[in-house]
């Protein structure tokens, strides 16, 4: 089984950026933990600060049987990108939206997700465990 983790803008700074909100471990640490904890699953990882690159990667991974699912932390694009929502709606591979923080407990602008309606589900507020929970969910599809 293969699962793709896609991260959006500023998530390359995880571990350094606002650790009180996003945690103190880097994405390299988090992905390494996922690969360790789910040894029988291939975890591929992609991060971009560019909306178009995220859309291109969704398109590449969205058809055929290569990936059982996609874990997507779209960062701020969650709340602003109709283009990413359209890309998710267009592909066949199921997408689980995740967030490190509880976006519903943050600023008003973060309360609405444009991608949630086209994702299989949403996991938020569990820090790096949000990624683990999403992988577990995909394994149950």
Short mmCIF file of N, CA and C in Angstrom, two decimals:
data_model
loop_
_atom_site.label_atom_id
_atom_site.label_comp_id
_atom_site.label_asym_id
_atom_site.label_seq_id
_atom_site.Cartn_x
_atom_site.Cartn_y
_atom_site.Cartn_z
N UNK A 1 0.85 -1.18 0.00
CA UNK A 1 0.00 0.00 0.00
C UNK A 1 0.89 1.24 0.00
N UNK A 2 0.47 2.22 -0.80
CA UNK A 2 1.17 3.50 -0.86
C UNK A 2 0.23 4.63 -0.48
N UNK A 3 0.76 5.56 0.31
CA UNK A 3 0.01 6.74 0.71
C UNK A 3 0.90 7.95 0.45
N UNK A 4 0.30 9.00 -0.08
CA UNK A 4 1.02 10.24 -0.36
C UNK A 4 0.63 11.29 0.67
N UNK A 5 1.61 11.92 1.27
CA UNK A 5 1.41 13.06 2.17
C UNK A 5 1.81 14.31 1.40
N UNK A 6 0.89 15.26 1.29
CA UNK A 6 1.17 16.54 0.63
C UNK A 6 0.99 17.65 1.66
N UNK A 7 1.98 18.49 1.76
CA UNK A 7 1.91 19.67 2.63
C UNK A 7 2.00 20.94 1.81
N UNK A 8 1.24 21.93 2.23
CA UNK A 8 1.21 23.21 1.56
C UNK A 8 2.15 24.23 2.18
N UNK A 9 1.84 25.50 1.99
CA UNK A 9 2.74 26.59 2.32
C UNK A 9 3.11 26.67 3.80
N UNK A 10 4.38 26.95 4.01
CA UNK A 10 4.99 27.19 5.32
C UNK A 10 5.15 25.94 6.17
N UNK A 11 4.66 24.81 5.71
CA UNK A 11 4.82 23.60 6.51
C UNK A 11 6.24 23.05 6.44
N UNK A 12 7.03 23.56 5.52
CA UNK A 12 8.46 23.24 5.52
C UNK A 12 9.16 23.86 6.74
N UNK A 13 8.49 24.78 7.41
CA UNK A 13 9.06 25.44 8.59
C UNK A 13 8.60 24.79 9.90
N UNK A 14 7.84 23.71 9.80
CA UNK A 14 7.37 23.03 11.00
C UNK A 14 8.57 22.64 11.86
N UNK A 15 8.43 22.90 13.15
CA UNK A 15 9.53 22.68 14.09
C UNK A 15 10.24 23.96 14.45
N UNK A 16 10.16 24.94 13.55
CA UNK A 16 10.77 26.25 13.79
C UNK A 16 9.73 27.35 13.86
N UNK A 17 8.66 27.20 13.12
CA UNK A 17 7.60 28.21 13.03
C UNK A 17 6.56 27.99 14.12
N UNK A 18 6.38 28.95 14.98
CA UNK A 18 5.36 28.92 16.02
C UNK A 18 5.19 27.53 16.64
N UNK A 19 6.21 27.04 17.33
CA UNK A 19 6.14 25.69 17.89
C UNK A 19 4.99 25.50 18.89
N UNK A 20 4.51 26.58 19.49
CA UNK A 20 3.37 26.47 20.40
C UNK A 20 2.09 26.07 19.65
N UNK A 21 2.03 26.35 18.37
CA UNK A 21 0.87 25.98 17.54
C UNK A 21 1.15 24.71 16.73
N UNK A 22 2.33 24.66 16.11
CA UNK A 22 2.63 23.60 15.14
C UNK A 22 3.56 22.51 15.65
N UNK A 23 4.03 22.63 16.88
CA UNK A 23 4.91 21.61 17.44
C UNK A 23 6.37 21.91 17.19
N UNK A 24 7.22 21.15 17.87
CA UNK A 24 8.66 21.40 17.80
C UNK A 24 9.40 20.41 16.91
N UNK A 25 8.71 19.41 16.40
CA UNK A 25 9.37 18.44 15.51
C UNK A 25 9.25 18.89 14.06
N UNK A 26 10.27 18.61 13.29
CA UNK A 26 10.27 18.98 11.89
C UNK A 26 9.42 18.00 11.08
N UNK A 27 9.08 18.38 9.86
CA UNK A 27 8.35 17.47 8.99
C UNK A 27 9.19 16.24 8.65
N UNK A 28 10.50 16.41 8.56
CA UNK A 28 11.35 15.24 8.35
C UNK A 28 11.17 14.24 9.49
N UNK A 29 11.11 14.76 10.73
CA UNK A 29 10.89 13.90 11.90
C UNK A 29 9.53 13.22 11.83
N UNK A 30 8.52 13.98 11.48
CA UNK A 30 7.15 13.45 11.43
C UNK A 30 7.02 12.38 10.36
N UNK A 31 7.56 12.65 9.18
CA UNK A 31 7.49 11.66 8.09
C UNK A 31 8.29 10.41 8.45
N UNK A 32 9.45 10.59 9.07
CA UNK A 32 10.24 9.43 9.51
C UNK A 32 9.45 8.59 10.51
N UNK A 33 8.73 9.23 11.41
CA UNK A 33 7.91 8.50 12.39
C UNK A 33 6.79 7.73 11.69
N UNK A 34 6.16 8.36 10.70
CA UNK A 34 5.11 7.67 9.95
C UNK A 34 5.68 6.43 9.25
N UNK A 35 6.82 6.60 8.62
CA UNK A 35 7.43 5.47 7.91
C UNK A 35 7.81 4.36 8.88
N UNK A 36 8.25 4.72 10.07
CA UNK A 36 8.59 3.72 11.09
C UNK A 36 7.35 3.02 11.62
N UNK A 37 6.33 3.80 11.96
CA UNK A 37 5.11 3.26 12.57
C UNK A 37 4.29 2.42 11.59
N UNK A 38 4.39 2.74 10.30
CA UNK A 38 3.62 2.02 9.29
C UNK A 38 4.60 1.37 8.32
N UNK A 39 5.42 0.49 8.84
CA UNK A 39 6.49 -0.14 8.07
C UNK A 39 6.04 -0.86 6.82
N UNK A 40 4.83 -1.38 6.80
CA UNK A 40 4.32 -2.08 5.63
C UNK A 40 3.69 -1.18 4.59
N UNK A 41 3.71 0.12 4.86
CA UNK A 41 3.10 1.10 3.96
C UNK A 41 4.20 2.01 3.42
N UNK A 42 4.18 2.25 2.12
CA UNK A 42 5.11 3.22 1.54
C UNK A 42 4.49 4.59 1.70
N UNK A 43 5.22 5.48 2.39
CA UNK A 43 4.77 6.85 2.61
C UNK A 43 5.62 7.76 1.73
N UNK A 44 5.02 8.33 0.70
CA UNK A 44 5.71 9.32 -0.12
C UNK A 44 5.35 10.70 0.41
N UNK A 45 6.27 11.65 0.25
CA UNK A 45 6.07 12.98 0.82
C UNK A 45 6.37 14.06 -0.22
N UNK A 46 5.51 15.08 -0.24
CA UNK A 46 5.69 16.22 -1.12
C UNK A 46 5.26 17.48 -0.39
N UNK A 47 6.05 18.54 -0.51
CA UNK A 47 5.71 19.83 0.09
C UNK A 47 5.99 20.91 -0.92
N UNK A 48 5.08 21.89 -1.00
CA UNK A 48 5.32 23.05 -1.84
C UNK A 48 4.63 24.26 -1.24
N UNK A 49 5.25 25.40 -1.43
CA UNK A 49 4.64 26.67 -1.06
C UNK A 49 3.82 27.24 -2.22
N UNK A 50 3.79 26.53 -3.34
CA UNK A 50 3.14 27.02 -4.56
C UNK A 50 1.85 26.24 -4.85
N UNK A 51 0.77 26.95 -4.98
CA UNK A 51 -0.53 26.36 -5.23
C UNK A 51 -0.53 25.46 -6.47
N UNK A 52 0.04 25.93 -7.56
CA UNK A 52 0.06 25.16 -8.80
C UNK A 52 0.81 23.85 -8.67
N UNK A 53 1.89 23.84 -7.92
CA UNK A 53 2.66 22.61 -7.73
C UNK A 53 1.85 21.58 -6.93
N UNK A 54 1.09 22.05 -5.96
CA UNK A 54 0.23 21.16 -5.18
C UNK A 54 -0.85 20.56 -6.09
N UNK A 55 -1.45 21.39 -6.92
CA UNK A 55 -2.47 20.92 -7.86
C UNK A 55 -1.88 19.90 -8.83
N UNK A 56 -0.69 20.20 -9.36
CA UNK A 56 -0.04 19.25 -10.26
C UNK A 56 0.20 17.91 -9.59
N UNK A 57 0.64 17.93 -8.33
CA UNK A 57 0.92 16.67 -7.61
C UNK A 57 -0.36 15.90 -7.34
N UNK A 58 -1.44 16.62 -7.00
CA UNK A 58 -2.74 15.95 -6.83
C UNK A 58 -3.17 15.27 -8.13
N UNK A 59 -3.01 15.95 -9.25
CA UNK A 59 -3.36 15.37 -10.55
C UNK A 59 -2.52 14.12 -10.83
N UNK A 60 -1.23 14.20 -10.57
CA UNK A 60 -0.33 13.06 -10.82
C UNK A 60 -0.71 11.84 -10.00
N UNK A 61 -1.11 12.07 -8.75
CA UNK A 61 -1.39 10.97 -7.83
C UNK A 61 -2.86 10.56 -7.83
N UNK A 62 -3.68 11.28 -8.54
CA UNK A 62 -5.12 11.13 -8.38
C UNK A 62 -5.82 10.10 -9.22
N UNK A 63 -5.09 9.44 -10.08
CA UNK A 63 -5.74 8.47 -10.96
C UNK A 63 -4.96 7.17 -10.96
N UNK A 64 -5.64 6.06 -11.17
CA UNK A 64 -4.98 4.76 -11.14
C UNK A 64 -4.93 4.23 -9.72
N UNK A 65 -4.20 3.19 -9.54
CA UNK A 65 -4.20 2.52 -8.23
C UNK A 65 -2.88 2.67 -7.49
N UNK A 66 -2.03 3.61 -7.90
CA UNK A 66 -0.73 3.74 -7.22
C UNK A 66 -0.89 4.08 -5.75
N UNK A 67 -1.77 5.02 -5.41
CA UNK A 67 -1.96 5.45 -4.03
C UNK A 67 -3.33 5.05 -3.52
N UNK A 68 -3.35 4.52 -2.30
CA UNK A 68 -4.62 4.19 -1.64
C UNK A 68 -5.31 5.46 -1.15
N UNK A 69 -4.53 6.50 -0.91
CA UNK A 69 -5.09 7.76 -0.46
C UNK A 69 -4.03 8.83 -0.35
N UNK A 70 -4.50 10.04 -0.16
CA UNK A 70 -3.64 11.21 -0.02
C UNK A 70 -3.98 11.91 1.28
N UNK A 71 -2.96 12.19 2.08
CA UNK A 71 -3.09 13.00 3.29
C UNK A 71 -2.69 14.41 2.88
N UNK A 72 -3.59 15.37 3.03
CA UNK A 72 -3.32 16.72 2.57
C UNK A 72 -3.45 17.73 3.70
N UNK A 73 -2.35 18.39 4.01
CA UNK A 73 -2.37 19.56 4.87
C UNK A 73 -2.10 20.73 3.94
N UNK A 74 -3.15 21.37 3.49
CA UNK A 74 -3.03 22.45 2.51
C UNK A 74 -2.63 23.78 3.14
N UNK A 75 -2.41 23.79 4.46
CA UNK A 75 -2.04 25.03 5.12
C UNK A 75 -3.08 26.10 4.86
N UNK A 76 -2.63 27.32 4.66
CA UNK A 76 -3.54 28.45 4.44
C UNK A 76 -4.37 28.29 3.17
N UNK A 77 -3.91 27.49 2.21
CA UNK A 77 -4.70 27.26 1.00
C UNK A 77 -6.03 26.57 1.32
N UNK A 78 -6.11 25.92 2.46
CA UNK A 78 -7.36 25.30 2.91
C UNK A 78 -8.51 26.29 2.85
N UNK A 79 -8.21 27.52 3.23
CA UNK A 79 -9.23 28.54 3.42
C UNK A 79 -9.39 29.48 2.22
N UNK A 80 -8.53 29.31 1.21
CA UNK A 80 -8.52 30.28 0.11
C UNK A 80 -8.53 29.67 -1.28
N UNK A 81 -8.25 28.39 -1.42
CA UNK A 81 -7.99 27.85 -2.76
C UNK A 81 -9.15 27.02 -3.31
N UNK A 82 -9.96 27.67 -4.10
CA UNK A 82 -10.99 26.95 -4.85
C UNK A 82 -10.32 26.04 -5.89
N UNK A 83 -9.16 26.45 -6.38
CA UNK A 83 -8.44 25.65 -7.38
C UNK A 83 -8.01 24.30 -6.80
N UNK A 84 -7.52 24.27 -5.57
CA UNK A 84 -7.15 23.00 -4.94
C UNK A 84 -8.41 22.17 -4.67
N UNK A 85 -9.49 22.81 -4.24
CA UNK A 85 -10.75 22.09 -4.03
C UNK A 85 -11.21 21.45 -5.34
N UNK A 86 -11.12 22.19 -6.43
CA UNK A 86 -11.51 21.65 -7.74
C UNK A 86 -10.63 20.47 -8.14
N UNK A 87 -9.34 20.55 -7.84
CA UNK A 87 -8.44 19.45 -8.17
C UNK A 87 -8.80 18.19 -7.38
N UNK A 88 -9.11 18.37 -6.10
CA UNK A 88 -9.50 17.22 -5.27
C UNK A 88 -10.79 16.60 -5.80
N UNK A 89 -11.74 17.45 -6.16
CA UNK A 89 -13.02 16.95 -6.68
C UNK A 89 -12.84 16.20 -7.99
N UNK A 90 -11.81 16.55 -8.75
CA UNK A 90 -11.61 15.96 -10.08
C UNK A 90 -10.91 14.61 -10.04
N UNK A 91 -10.19 14.31 -8.97
CA UNK A 91 -9.40 13.08 -8.94
C UNK A 91 -10.17 11.92 -8.31
N UNK A 92 -9.66 10.72 -8.53
CA UNK A 92 -10.29 9.50 -8.02
C UNK A 92 -9.75 9.09 -6.65
N UNK A 93 -8.50 9.36 -6.38
CA UNK A 93 -7.87 8.94 -5.13
C UNK A 93 -8.46 9.72 -3.96
N UNK A 94 -8.89 9.03 -2.90
CA UNK A 94 -9.48 9.74 -1.77
C UNK A 94 -8.44 10.60 -1.04
N UNK A 95 -8.91 11.76 -0.57
CA UNK A 95 -8.06 12.73 0.11
C UNK A 95 -8.60 12.94 1.53
N UNK A 96 -7.70 12.90 2.50
CA UNK A 96 -8.04 13.24 3.88
C UNK A 96 -7.36 14.57 4.21
N UNK A 97 -8.17 15.56 4.56
CA UNK A 97 -7.66 16.88 4.97
C UNK A 97 -7.18 16.78 6.41
N UNK A 98 -5.99 17.31 6.67
CA UNK A 98 -5.52 17.33 8.06
C UNK A 98 -4.93 18.69 8.40
N UNK A 99 -4.91 18.94 9.72
CA UNK A 99 -4.28 20.15 10.26
C UNK A 99 -3.62 19.80 11.58
N UNK A 100 -2.45 20.36 11.81
CA UNK A 100 -1.77 20.18 13.08
C UNK A 100 -2.55 20.84 14.22
N UNK A 101 -3.04 22.04 13.96
CA UNK A 101 -3.76 22.80 14.99
C UNK A 101 -5.26 22.60 14.83
N UNK A 102 -5.99 22.99 15.85
CA UNK A 102 -7.45 22.97 15.78
C UNK A 102 -7.88 24.28 15.13
N UNK A 103 -8.07 24.24 13.83
CA UNK A 103 -8.36 25.46 13.08
C UNK A 103 -9.67 26.12 13.53
N UNK A 104 -10.60 25.35 14.08
CA UNK A 104 -11.86 25.92 14.54
C UNK A 104 -11.68 26.77 15.80
N UNK A 105 -10.56 26.60 16.48
CA UNK A 105 -10.29 27.37 17.69
C UNK A 105 -9.36 28.55 17.42
N UNK A 106 -9.07 28.79 16.17
CA UNK A 106 -8.15 29.86 15.80
C UNK A 106 -8.90 31.04 15.19
N UNK A 107 -8.21 31.86 14.43
CA UNK A 107 -8.80 33.06 13.84
C UNK A 107 -10.01 32.68 12.97
N UNK A 108 -10.94 33.60 12.90
CA UNK A 108 -12.19 33.39 12.16
C UNK A 108 -11.95 32.92 10.72
N UNK A 109 -10.97 33.50 10.05
CA UNK A 109 -10.72 33.13 8.65
C UNK A 109 -10.36 31.65 8.49
N UNK A 110 -9.83 31.04 9.55
CA UNK A 110 -9.44 29.63 9.48
C UNK A 110 -10.61 28.68 9.77
N UNK A 111 -11.76 29.20 10.10
CA UNK A 111 -12.90 28.35 10.46
C UNK A 111 -13.55 27.69 9.24
N UNK A 112 -13.37 28.25 8.06
CA UNK A 112 -14.00 27.70 6.86
C UNK A 112 -12.96 27.04 5.97
N UNK A 113 -13.23 25.80 5.62
CA UNK A 113 -12.36 25.06 4.70
C UNK A 113 -13.06 24.94 3.36
N UNK A 114 -12.38 25.40 2.31
CA UNK A 114 -12.92 25.22 0.96
C UNK A 114 -12.71 23.80 0.46
N UNK A 115 -11.77 23.08 1.05
CA UNK A 115 -11.48 21.72 0.57
C UNK A 115 -12.26 20.63 1.31
N UNK A 116 -12.73 20.92 2.51
CA UNK A 116 -13.43 19.89 3.31
C UNK A 116 -14.58 19.22 2.57
N UNK A 117 -15.42 19.97 1.85
CA UNK A 117 -16.55 19.31 1.18
C UNK A 117 -16.17 18.29 0.12
N UNK A 118 -14.95 18.35 -0.39
CA UNK A 118 -14.54 17.41 -1.44
C UNK A 118 -13.52 16.38 -0.93
N UNK A 119 -13.23 16.42 0.36
CA UNK A 119 -12.34 15.43 0.97
C UNK A 119 -13.15 14.31 1.61
N UNK A 120 -12.52 13.17 1.76
CA UNK A 120 -13.18 12.02 2.39
C UNK A 120 -13.47 12.30 3.86
N UNK A 121 -12.60 13.07 4.52
CA UNK A 121 -12.78 13.43 5.92
C UNK A 121 -11.75 14.46 6.32
N UNK A 122 -11.89 14.95 7.54
CA UNK A 122 -10.98 15.97 8.07
C UNK A 122 -10.54 15.58 9.48
N UNK A 123 -9.25 15.75 9.74
CA UNK A 123 -8.68 15.51 11.07
C UNK A 123 -7.89 16.75 11.43
N UNK A 124 -8.17 17.32 12.60
CA UNK A 124 -7.50 18.56 12.98
C UNK A 124 -7.32 18.62 14.49
N UNK A 125 -6.23 19.27 14.88
CA UNK A 125 -6.03 19.58 16.28
C UNK A 125 -5.25 18.57 17.09
N UNK A 126 -4.73 17.55 16.47
CA UNK A 126 -4.00 16.52 17.20
C UNK A 126 -2.49 16.58 16.98
N UNK A 127 -2.01 17.74 16.54
CA UNK A 127 -0.58 17.88 16.29
C UNK A 127 -0.13 16.89 15.25
N UNK A 128 1.08 16.37 15.43
CA UNK A 128 1.60 15.43 14.44
C UNK A 128 0.79 14.14 14.38
N UNK A 129 0.04 13.83 15.43
CA UNK A 129 -0.83 12.65 15.39
C UNK A 129 -1.92 12.78 14.34
N UNK A 130 -2.22 14.00 13.89
CA UNK A 130 -3.20 14.17 12.81
C UNK A 130 -2.77 13.39 11.58
N UNK A 131 -1.46 13.38 11.29
CA UNK A 131 -0.95 12.62 10.15
C UNK A 131 -1.15 11.12 10.37
N UNK A 132 -0.81 10.65 11.56
CA UNK A 132 -0.94 9.22 11.88
C UNK A 132 -2.40 8.79 11.76
N UNK A 133 -3.30 9.59 12.31
CA UNK A 133 -4.72 9.26 12.26
C UNK A 133 -5.23 9.21 10.81
N UNK A 134 -4.74 10.09 9.98
CA UNK A 134 -5.15 10.09 8.56
C UNK A 134 -4.65 8.84 7.85
N UNK A 135 -3.41 8.44 8.12
CA UNK A 135 -2.88 7.20 7.52
C UNK A 135 -3.72 6.01 7.97
N UNK A 136 -4.03 5.96 9.26
CA UNK A 136 -4.87 4.86 9.77
C UNK A 136 -6.23 4.84 9.08
N UNK A 137 -6.82 6.01 8.87
CA UNK A 137 -8.11 6.09 8.20
C UNK A 137 -8.01 5.57 6.77
N UNK A 138 -6.99 5.99 6.05
CA UNK A 138 -6.81 5.55 4.66
C UNK A 138 -6.64 4.02 4.61
N UNK A 139 -5.95 3.47 5.56
CA UNK A 139 -5.75 2.02 5.58
C UNK A 139 -7.08 1.27 5.75
N UNK A 140 -8.11 1.94 6.23
CA UNK A 140 -9.42 1.33 6.43
C UNK A 140 -10.34 1.48 5.22
N UNK A 141 -9.96 2.29 4.24
CA UNK A 141 -10.82 2.51 3.06
C UNK A 141 -10.97 1.23 2.27
#
